[in-house]
PDB file of C-alpha atoms in Angstrom:
ATOM      1  CA  THR H 859     104.198  94.226  54.588  1.00 23.00           C
ATOM      2  CA  ALA H 860     101.992  92.940  57.431  1.00 27.00           C
ATOM      3  CA  TYR H 861     103.791  91.797  60.552  1.00 29.00           C
ATOM      4  CA  LEU H 862     102.256  88.332  60.378  1.00 32.00           C
ATOM      5  CA  GLY H 863     102.916  87.942  56.670  1.00 31.00           C
ATOM      6  CA  PHE H 864     104.715  84.602  56.580  1.00 31.00           C
ATOM      7  CA  LYS H 865     106.438  85.242  53.237  1.00 34.00           C
ATOM      8  CA  ASN H 866     109.498  87.498  53.020  1.00 36.00           C
ATOM      9  CA  PRO H 867     108.991  89.495  56.246  1.00 37.00           C
ATOM     10  CA  PRO H 868     110.515  93.003  56.066  1.00 39.00           C
ATOM     11  CA  PRO H 869     113.359  94.170  58.372  1.00 41.00           C
ATOM     12  CA  HIS H 870     110.880  96.006  60.615  1.00 40.00           C
ATOM     13  CA  PRO H 871     107.664  93.973  60.203  1.00 39.00           C
ATOM     14  CA  GLY H 872     104.383  95.803  60.404  1.00 41.00           C
ATOM     15  CA  VAL H 873     105.843  99.187  59.473  1.00 39.00           C
ATOM     16  CA  GLU H 874     105.151 100.870  56.172  1.00 41.00           C
ATOM     17  CA  MET H 875     107.545 103.594  55.035  1.00 38.00           C
ATOM     18  CA  THR H 876     106.272 107.140  54.576  1.00 41.00           C
ATOM     19  CA  ARG H 877     108.011 110.176  53.122  1.00 40.00           C
ATOM     20  CA  THR H 878     109.322 112.428  55.864  1.00 42.00           C
ATOM     21  CA  PRO H 879     109.034 112.026  59.651  1.00 44.00           C
ATOM     22  CA  LYS H 880     107.279 115.009  61.243  1.00 52.00           C
ATOM     23  CA  ILE H 881     109.121 114.656  64.556  1.00 58.00           C
ATOM     24  CA  LYS H 882     112.892 114.381  64.819  1.00 61.00           C
ATOM     25  CA  ALA H 883     114.150 111.233  66.526  1.00 62.00           C
ATOM     26  CA  PRO H 884     116.122 111.724  69.771  1.00 64.00           C
ATOM     27  CA  ALA H 885     119.907 111.413  69.832  1.00 65.00           C
ATOM     28  CA  GLU H 886     119.824 109.617  73.203  1.00 68.00           C
ATOM     29  CA  ASP H 887     117.643 106.863  74.612  1.00 66.00           C
ATOM     30  CA  PRO H 888     114.551 108.648  76.019  1.00 70.00           C
ATOM     31  CA  GLU H 889     113.578 108.205  79.658  1.00 75.00           C
ATOM     32  CA  MET H 890     109.920 108.542  78.729  1.00 77.00           C
ATOM     33  CA  CYS H 891     108.116 108.228  75.409  1.00 81.00           C
ATOM     34  CA  ARG H 892     104.515 109.246  74.813  1.00 83.00           C
ATOM     35  CA  PHE H 893     102.742 108.480  71.572  1.00 85.00           C
ATOM     36  CA  MET H 894      99.370 108.056  69.899  1.00 84.00           C
ATOM     37  CA  PHE H 895      97.855 105.590  67.480  1.00 88.00           C
ATOM     38  CA  ASN H 896      95.080 106.857  65.227  1.00 86.00           C
ATOM     39  CA  PHE H 897      92.792 104.259  63.684  1.00 87.00           C
ATOM     40  CA  GLN H 898      92.860 104.352  59.883  1.00 86.00           C
ATOM     41  CA  SER H 899      91.019 101.278  58.603  1.00 84.00           C
ATOM     42  CA  PHE H 900      89.968  97.706  59.255  1.00 86.00           C
ATOM     43  CA  THR H 901      89.555  95.564  56.142  1.00 84.00           C
ATOM     44  CA  LEU H 902      88.830  91.953  55.304  1.00 81.00           C
ATOM     45  CA  ASN H 903      90.320  91.216  51.895  1.00 77.00           C
ATOM     46  CA  GLY H 904      87.771  89.825  49.445  1.00 66.00           C
ATOM     47  CA  VAL H 905      84.718  90.460  51.619  1.00 70.00           C
ATOM     48  CA  ASN H 906      82.203  93.281  51.905  1.00 70.00           C
ATOM     49  CA  TYR H 907      82.522  93.468  55.670  1.00 68.00           C
ATOM     50  CA  THR H 908      79.185  93.248  57.466  1.00 72.00           C
ATOM     51  CA  GLU H 909      79.753  92.495  61.156  1.00 82.00           C
ATOM     52  CA  PRO H 910      80.790  94.715  64.089  1.00 85.00           C
ATOM     53  CA  VAL H 911      84.280  94.256  65.502  1.00 86.00           C
ATOM     54  CA  HIS H 912      85.521  95.156  68.972  1.00 88.00           C
ATOM     55  CA  LEU H 913      89.234  95.980  69.102  1.00 90.00           C
ATOM     56  CA  GLU H 914      91.443  96.150  72.197  1.00 91.00           C
ATOM     57  CA  PHE H 915      94.849  97.871  72.233  1.00 92.00           C
ATOM     58  CA  PHE H 916      97.491  97.418  74.945  1.00 93.00           C
ATOM     59  CA  ILE H 917     101.274  97.116  75.341  1.00 93.00           C
ATOM     60  CA  VAL H 918     103.210  94.133  76.668  1.00 93.00           C
ATOM     61  CA  ASP H 919     106.840  93.469  77.493  1.00 93.00           C
ATOM     62  CA  ILE H 920     107.436  90.130  75.764  1.00 92.00           C
ATOM     63  CA  LEU H 921     110.608  89.391  77.799  1.00 92.00           C
ATOM     64  CA  LYS H 922     109.154  90.136  81.234  1.00 92.00           C
ATOM     65  CA  LYS H 923     105.793  88.701  80.107  1.00 92.00           C
ATOM     66  CA  GLU H 924     103.740  91.509  81.587  1.00 92.00           C
ATOM     67  CA  ARG H 925     101.343  94.220  80.489  1.00 91.00           C
ATOM     68  CA  VAL H 926     102.704  97.737  80.839  1.00 89.00           C
ATOM     69  CA  SER H 927      99.719  99.853  79.803  1.00 90.00           C
ATOM     70  CA  GLU H 928      96.007 100.314  80.195  1.00 88.00           C
ATOM     71  CA  THR H 929      93.631  98.899  77.571  1.00 89.00           C
ATOM     72  CA  PHE H 930      91.953 101.060  74.924  1.00 90.00           C
ATOM     73  CA  ARG H 931      88.808  99.736  73.263  1.00 88.00           C
ATOM     74  CA  LEU H 932      87.305 100.644  69.913  1.00 87.00           C
ATOM     75  CA  LYS H 933      84.126  99.351  68.285  1.00 85.00           C
ATOM     76  CA  ILE H 934      83.868  99.331  64.495  1.00 84.00           C
ATOM     77  CA  ASP H 935      80.420  98.731  63.085  1.00 81.00           C
ATOM     78  CA  PRO H 936      79.669  99.097  59.346  1.00 77.00           C
ATOM     79  CA  LYS H 937      76.021  99.828  60.174  1.00 75.00           C
ATOM     80  CA  ALA H 938      76.699 102.505  62.781  1.00 72.00           C
ATOM     81  CA  PRO H 939      78.221 106.010  62.669  1.00 64.00           C
ATOM     82  CA  SER H 940      81.983 106.313  62.848  1.00 64.00           C
ATOM     83  CA  PRO H 941      83.352 105.953  66.394  1.00 61.00           C
ATOM     84  CA  ILE H 942      83.526 109.203  68.360  1.00 55.00           C
ATOM     85  CA  SER H 943      87.084 108.461  69.438  1.00 64.00           C
ATOM     86  CA  SER H 944      89.473 106.540  67.220  1.00 78.00           C
ATOM     87  CA  SER H 945      92.765 107.305  68.957  1.00 82.00           C
ATOM     88  CA  CYS H 946      94.661 105.785  71.853  1.00 85.00           C
ATOM     89  CA  PHE H 947      97.392 107.513  73.834  1.00 85.00           C
ATOM     90  CA  PHE H 948     100.220 105.664  75.607  1.00 88.00           C
ATOM     91  CA  GLY H 949     103.109 106.676  77.823  1.00 84.00           C
ATOM     92  CA  VAL H 950     106.055 104.309  78.319  1.00 85.00           C
ATOM     93  CA  HIS H 951     108.678 104.726  81.045  1.00 83.00           C
ATOM     94  CA  LYS H 952     112.171 103.577  79.989  1.00 84.00           C
ATOM     95  CA  PRO H 953     111.290 102.419  76.426  1.00 87.00           C
ATOM     96  CA  ARG H 954     112.895  99.173  75.290  1.00 88.00           C
ATOM     97  CA  ALA H 955     112.943  96.911  72.259  1.00 88.00           C
ATOM     98  CA  SER H 956     110.910  94.211  74.030  1.00 91.00           C
ATOM     99  CA  LEU H 957     107.727  96.329  74.039  1.00 92.00           C
ATOM    100  CA  CYS H 958     105.007  95.416  71.529  1.00 92.00           C
ATOM    101  CA  LEU H 959     101.607  96.869  70.731  1.00 93.00           C
ATOM    102  CA  ILE H 960      98.963  94.125  70.900  1.00 93.00           C
ATOM    103  CA  VAL H 961      95.692  94.349  68.994  1.00 93.00           C
ATOM    104  CA  LYS H 962      93.021  91.884  70.039  1.00 92.00           C
ATOM    105  CA  MET H 963      89.945  91.427  67.866  1.00 90.00           C
ATOM    106  CA  ASN H 964      86.652  90.340  69.425  1.00 89.00           C
ATOM    107  CA  ARG H 965      83.543  89.333  67.464  1.00 86.00           C
ATOM    108  CA  LEU H 966      79.963  89.294  68.633  1.00 85.00           C
ATOM    109  CA  LEU H 967      79.173  86.119  70.540  1.00 85.00           C
ATOM    110  CA  THR H 968      77.632  83.889  67.857  1.00 82.00           C
ATOM    111  CA  GLY H 969      78.667  80.391  68.920  1.00 74.00           C
ATOM    112  CA  ASP H 970      81.649  78.326  67.790  1.00 74.00           C
ATOM    113  CA  PRO H 971      84.187  80.711  66.154  1.00 70.00           C
ATOM    114  CA  SER H 972      85.315  77.968  63.754  1.00 71.00           C
ATOM    115  CA  THR H 973      81.900  78.195  62.063  1.00 71.00           C
ATOM    116  CA  TYR H 974      82.897  81.545  60.561  1.00 72.00           C
ATOM    117  CA  GLU H 975      86.549  80.893  59.803  1.00 75.00           C
ATOM    118  CA  PHE H 976      85.703  80.598  56.089  1.00 75.00           C
ATOM    119  CA  LEU H 977      85.011  84.326  56.024  1.00 78.00           C
ATOM    120  CA  TYR H 978      88.429  85.216  57.435  1.00 82.00           C
ATOM    121  CA  PHE H 979      90.524  82.699  55.501  1.00 80.00           C
ATOM    122  CA  LYS H 980      88.801  82.120  52.165  1.00 75.00           C
ATOM    123  CA  GLY H 981      87.128  85.468  51.738  1.00 70.00           C
ATOM    124  CA  ALA H 982      83.544  85.566  50.476  1.00 70.00           C
ATOM    125  CA  GLY H 983      81.849  82.190  50.913  1.00 70.00           C
ATOM    126  CA  THR H 984      78.923  80.603  49.125  1.00 76.00           C
ATOM    127  CA  SER H 985      75.580  82.376  49.171  1.00 81.00           C
ATOM    128  CA  LYS H 986      74.363  79.829  51.713  1.00 83.00           C
ATOM    129  CA  GLU H 987      77.351  80.435  54.003  1.00 80.00           C
ATOM    130  CA  MET H 988      77.009  84.210  53.771  1.00 80.00           C
ATOM    131  CA  LYS H 989      73.267  84.059  54.477  1.00 83.00           C
ATOM    132  CA  ARG H 990      73.857  81.915  57.561  1.00 82.00           C
ATOM    133  CA  HIS H 991      76.563  84.317  58.726  1.00 81.00           C
ATOM    134  CA  GLU H 992      74.399  87.423  58.230  1.00 83.00           C
ATOM    135  CA  ASP H 993      71.483  85.781  60.081  1.00 86.00           C
ATOM    136  CA  SER H 994      73.686  84.908  63.050  1.00 86.00           C
ATOM    137  CA  ILE H 995      75.017  88.483  63.248  1.00 84.00           C
ATOM    138  CA  LYS H 996      71.501  89.906  63.011  1.00 86.00           C
ATOM    139  CA  ASN H 997      70.380  87.640  65.849  1.00 86.00           C
ATOM    140  CA  ALA H 998      73.427  88.513  67.981  1.00 85.00           C
ATOM    141  CA  ARG H 999      72.851  92.252  67.451  1.00 84.00           C
ATOM    142  CA  LYS H1000      69.339  91.823  68.805  1.00 84.00           C
ATOM    143  CA  TYR H1001      69.900  89.509  71.770  1.00 85.00           C
ATOM    144  CA  LEU H1002      73.633  89.629  72.616  1.00 84.00           C
ATOM    145  CA  PRO H1003      74.871  93.135  71.715  1.00 81.00           C
ATOM    146  CA  GLN H1004      77.122  93.395  74.807  1.00 83.00           C
ATOM    147  CA  PHE H1005      78.721  89.955  74.582  1.00 86.00           C
ATOM    148  CA  THR H1006      81.870  89.291  72.585  1.00 85.00           C
ATOM    149  CA  GLN H1007      84.372  86.488  72.090  1.00 84.00           C
ATOM    150  CA  GLY H1008      88.083  86.629  71.362  1.00 84.00           C
ATOM    151  CA  PHE H1009      88.796  85.708  67.766  1.00 85.00           C
ATOM    152  CA  ALA H1010      92.165  86.946  66.452  1.00 88.00           C
ATOM    153  CA  PHE H1011      95.070  89.208  67.327  1.00 90.00           C
ATOM    154  CA  GLY H1012      98.098  90.928  65.859  1.00 91.00           C
ATOM    155  CA  TRP H1013     101.094  92.893  67.075  1.00 91.00           C
ATOM    156  CA  SER H1014     103.836  95.286  66.123  1.00 90.00           C
ATOM    157  CA  PRO H1015     107.156  96.096  67.818  1.00 89.00           C
ATOM    158  CA  LEU H1016     107.229  99.671  69.133  1.00 89.00           C
ATOM    159  CA  PHE H1017     110.959 100.368  69.376  1.00 86.00           C
ATOM    160  CA  TYR H1018     114.114  99.320  67.577  1.00 82.00           C
ATOM    161  CA  ARG H1019     117.742 100.439  67.642  1.00 79.00           C
ATOM    162  CA  LYS H1020     119.143 102.587  64.856  1.00 76.00           C
ATOM    163  CA  GLU H1021     122.651 103.898  64.203  1.00 72.00           C
ATOM    164  CA  ARG H1022     122.916 107.609  65.060  1.00 68.00           C
ATOM    165  CA  LYS H1023     126.246 109.429  65.350  1.00 70.00           C
ATOM    166  CA  GLY H1024     128.250 106.264  65.928  1.00 74.00           C
ATOM    167  CA  LYS H1025     125.931 104.586  68.425  1.00 77.00           C
ATOM    168  CA  LYS H1026     122.671 102.677  68.331  1.00 81.00           C
ATOM    169  CA  VAL H1027     119.833 104.752  69.769  1.00 80.00           C
ATOM    170  CA  LEU H1028     116.408 103.413  70.624  1.00 80.00           C
ATOM    171  CA  GLN H1029     113.823 104.647  68.097  1.00 80.00           C
ATOM    172  CA  PHE H1030     110.031 104.675  68.227  1.00 83.00           C
ATOM    173  CA  VAL H1031     108.550 103.322  64.979  1.00 81.00           C
ATOM    174  CA  GLY H1032     106.641 106.567  64.486  1.00 76.00           C
ATOM    175  CA  TYR H1033     109.767 108.709  64.074  1.00 70.00           C
ATOM    176  CA  ASP H1034     110.768 107.283  60.692  1.00 61.00           C
ATOM    177  CA  GLU H1035     107.656 105.365  59.643  1.00 58.00           C
ATOM    178  CA  SER H1036     104.157 106.422  60.527  1.00 73.00           C
ATOM    179  CA  ILE H1037     101.716 103.785  59.256  1.00 82.00           C
ATOM    180  CA  LEU H1038     101.531 100.412  60.990  1.00 84.00           C
ATOM    181  CA  THR H1039      99.888  97.681  58.943  1.00 87.00           C
ATOM    182  CA  ILE H1040      98.991  94.745  61.182  1.00 90.00           C
ATOM    183  CA  GLN H1041      97.634  91.491  59.827  1.00 88.00           C
ATOM    184  CA  LEU H1042      95.529  89.595  62.359  1.00 90.00           C
ATOM    185  CA  ALA H1043      95.962  85.892  63.038  1.00 89.00           C
ATOM    186  CA  MET H1044      93.966  83.208  64.811  1.00 87.00           C
ATOM    187  CA  PRO H1045      95.560  80.883  67.371  1.00 87.00           C
ATOM    188  CA  SER H1046      95.410  77.222  66.345  1.00 83.00           C
ATOM    189  CA  ARG H1047      94.341  76.298  69.886  1.00 83.00           C
ATOM    190  CA  PRO H1048      92.349  79.190  71.402  1.00 82.00           C
ATOM    191  CA  ASP H1049      92.081  77.468  74.796  1.00 81.00           C
ATOM    192  CA  GLU H1050      95.851  77.787  75.284  1.00 84.00           C
ATOM    193  CA  VAL H1051      95.938  81.567  74.839  1.00 86.00           C
ATOM    194  CA  CYS H1052      97.167  83.522  77.866  1.00 90.00           C
ATOM    195  CA  LEU H1053      99.729  86.281  78.434  1.00 90.00           C
ATOM    196  CA  ASP H1054     102.670  83.848  78.697  1.00 92.00           C
ATOM    197  CA  TRP H1055     101.585  82.082  75.493  1.00 90.00           C
ATOM    198  CA  LEU H1056     101.233  85.413  73.713  1.00 90.00           C
ATOM    199  CA  CYS H1057     104.722  86.602  74.694  1.00 91.00           C
ATOM    200  CA  ASP H1058     106.342  83.255  73.854  1.00 90.00           C
ATOM    201  CA  THR H1059     104.602  83.141  70.463  1.00 90.00           C
ATOM    202  CA  ILE H1060     105.766  86.651  69.522  1.00 90.00           C
ATOM    203  CA  SER H1061     109.325  85.974  70.702  1.00 89.00           C
ATOM    204  CA  GLN H1062     109.545  82.744  68.705  1.00 87.00           C
ATOM    205  CA  TYR H1063     108.120  84.404  65.603  1.00 86.00           C
ATOM    206  CA  GLN H1064     110.637  87.237  65.780  1.00 82.00           C
ATOM    207  CA  ILE H1065     113.445  84.649  65.772  1.00 81.00           C
ATOM    208  CA  LYS H1066     112.122  82.096  63.268  1.00 78.00           C
ATOM    209  CA  ARG H1067     109.877  84.383  61.148  1.00 77.00           C
ATOM    210  CA  LYS H1068     107.233  81.657  61.084  1.00 76.00           C
ATOM    211  CA  SER H1069     104.727  80.094  63.445  1.00 79.00           C
ATOM    212  CA  THR H1070     103.044  76.717  63.786  1.00 81.00           C
ATOM    213  CA  VAL H1071     100.488  77.932  66.333  1.00 84.00           C
ATOM    214  CA  LEU H1072      99.011  80.828  64.303  1.00 86.00           C
ATOM    215  CA  LYS H1073      96.846  81.004  61.199  1.00 85.00           C
ATOM    216  CA  ALA H1074      97.087  84.312  59.324  1.00 85.00           C
ATOM    217  CA  THR H1075      93.689  85.744  58.349  1.00 86.00           C
ATOM    218  CA  ARG H1076      92.657  88.189  55.618  1.00 85.00           C
ATOM    219  CA  ALA H1077      91.863  90.820  58.258  1.00 87.00           C
ATOM    220  CA  THR H1078      94.199  93.825  58.247  1.00 88.00           C
ATOM    221  CA  LEU H1079      94.338  96.820  60.547  1.00 89.00           C
ATOM    222  CA  ARG H1080      96.065 100.121  59.707  1.00 89.00           C
ATOM    223  CA  LEU H1081      97.126 102.586  62.410  1.00 89.00           C
ATOM    224  CA  GLN H1082      98.944 105.882  62.211  1.00 86.00           C
ATOM    225  CA  ALA H1083     101.730 106.192  64.787  1.00 85.00           C
ATOM    226  CA  ARG H1084     102.417 109.671  66.165  1.00 81.00           C
ATOM    227  CA  PRO H1085     105.000 110.412  68.871  1.00 79.00           C
ATOM    228  CA  LEU H1086     104.515 113.549  70.915  1.00 72.00           C
ATOM    229  CA  ALA H1087     106.810 116.423  70.044  1.00 65.00           C
ATOM    230  CA  ARG H1088     109.910 116.317  72.221  1.00 63.00           C
ATOM    231  CA  LYS H1089     109.234 119.606  74.025  1.00 62.00           C
ATOM    232  CA  LEU H1090     105.648 118.579  74.821  1.00 64.00           C
ATOM    233  CA  ASN H1091     106.801 115.153  75.988  1.00 61.00           C
ATOM    234  CA  ASP H1092     109.420 116.745  78.273  1.00 65.00           C
ATOM    235  CA  ALA H1093     106.871 119.247  79.628  1.00 66.00           C
ATOM    236  CA  ILE H1094     104.370 116.494  80.531  1.00 64.00           C
ATOM    237  CA  HIS H1095     107.163 114.445  82.107  1.00 62.00           C
ATOM    238  CA  THR H1096     108.202 117.436  84.267  1.00 66.00           C
ATOM    239  CA  LEU H1097     104.597 117.976  85.399  1.00 65.00           C
ATOM    240  CA  HIS H1098     104.236 114.319  86.383  1.00 60.00           C
ATOM    241  CA  LYS H1099     107.529 114.393  88.262  1.00 62.00           C
ATOM    242  CA  THR H1100     106.480 117.557  90.092  1.00 59.00           C
ATOM    243  CA  GLY H1101     103.129 115.995  90.968  1.00 55.00           C
ATOM    244  CA  ARG H1102     104.793 112.867  92.397  1.00 52.00           C
ATOM    245  CA  ASN H1103     107.108 114.977  94.543  1.00 51.00           C
TER     246      ASN H1103
END
């Protein structure tokens, strides 16, 4: 059910159904929506994952082609303790269906990214390939621990319209479904990647349900979506309004 799964995409790609929503969806379009994403897992199908990954989370409006949030960063390292913080908190003014959560994956700087594509597309490689990969990661950990390179990305829509009492009301994905499963993909031409390219690519995929500029990887990210309770959301909104006045 991954959003970038190119075969039989679901009605709301990237969203996995759960039993019962904990927070009741609003009956009217909200003026402000605040929500959290809690990191659940990062997996690479077929591979015993061995390299650190740096993840970036932010929100874009794919129609206006602009970022509408700050960036949250999370480092996942199989050889290090679990991250202290694994949650990101967003607030969106005037939610709309054109907003998408973007997840960008960065690897340690180890040279030409295409050298390690086998790991992300084929799964476990030959013993020679895996040894070369592990050596490069070991060397990068020692000499280039602070340097990363963009490698893949994924996304999920945040809002959609649902029939409620005779009208279509904007819904956050976390009201009815709480686990987002996002499959990461690599751009065919990394040098062309920019915000406009990203928004155009997502828009075209949502229409055609396929892409000629992306290559789906075996890497999958799972996040738990949690909207703030309505009363708490309204209370924070009132405080912010009071502060601005």
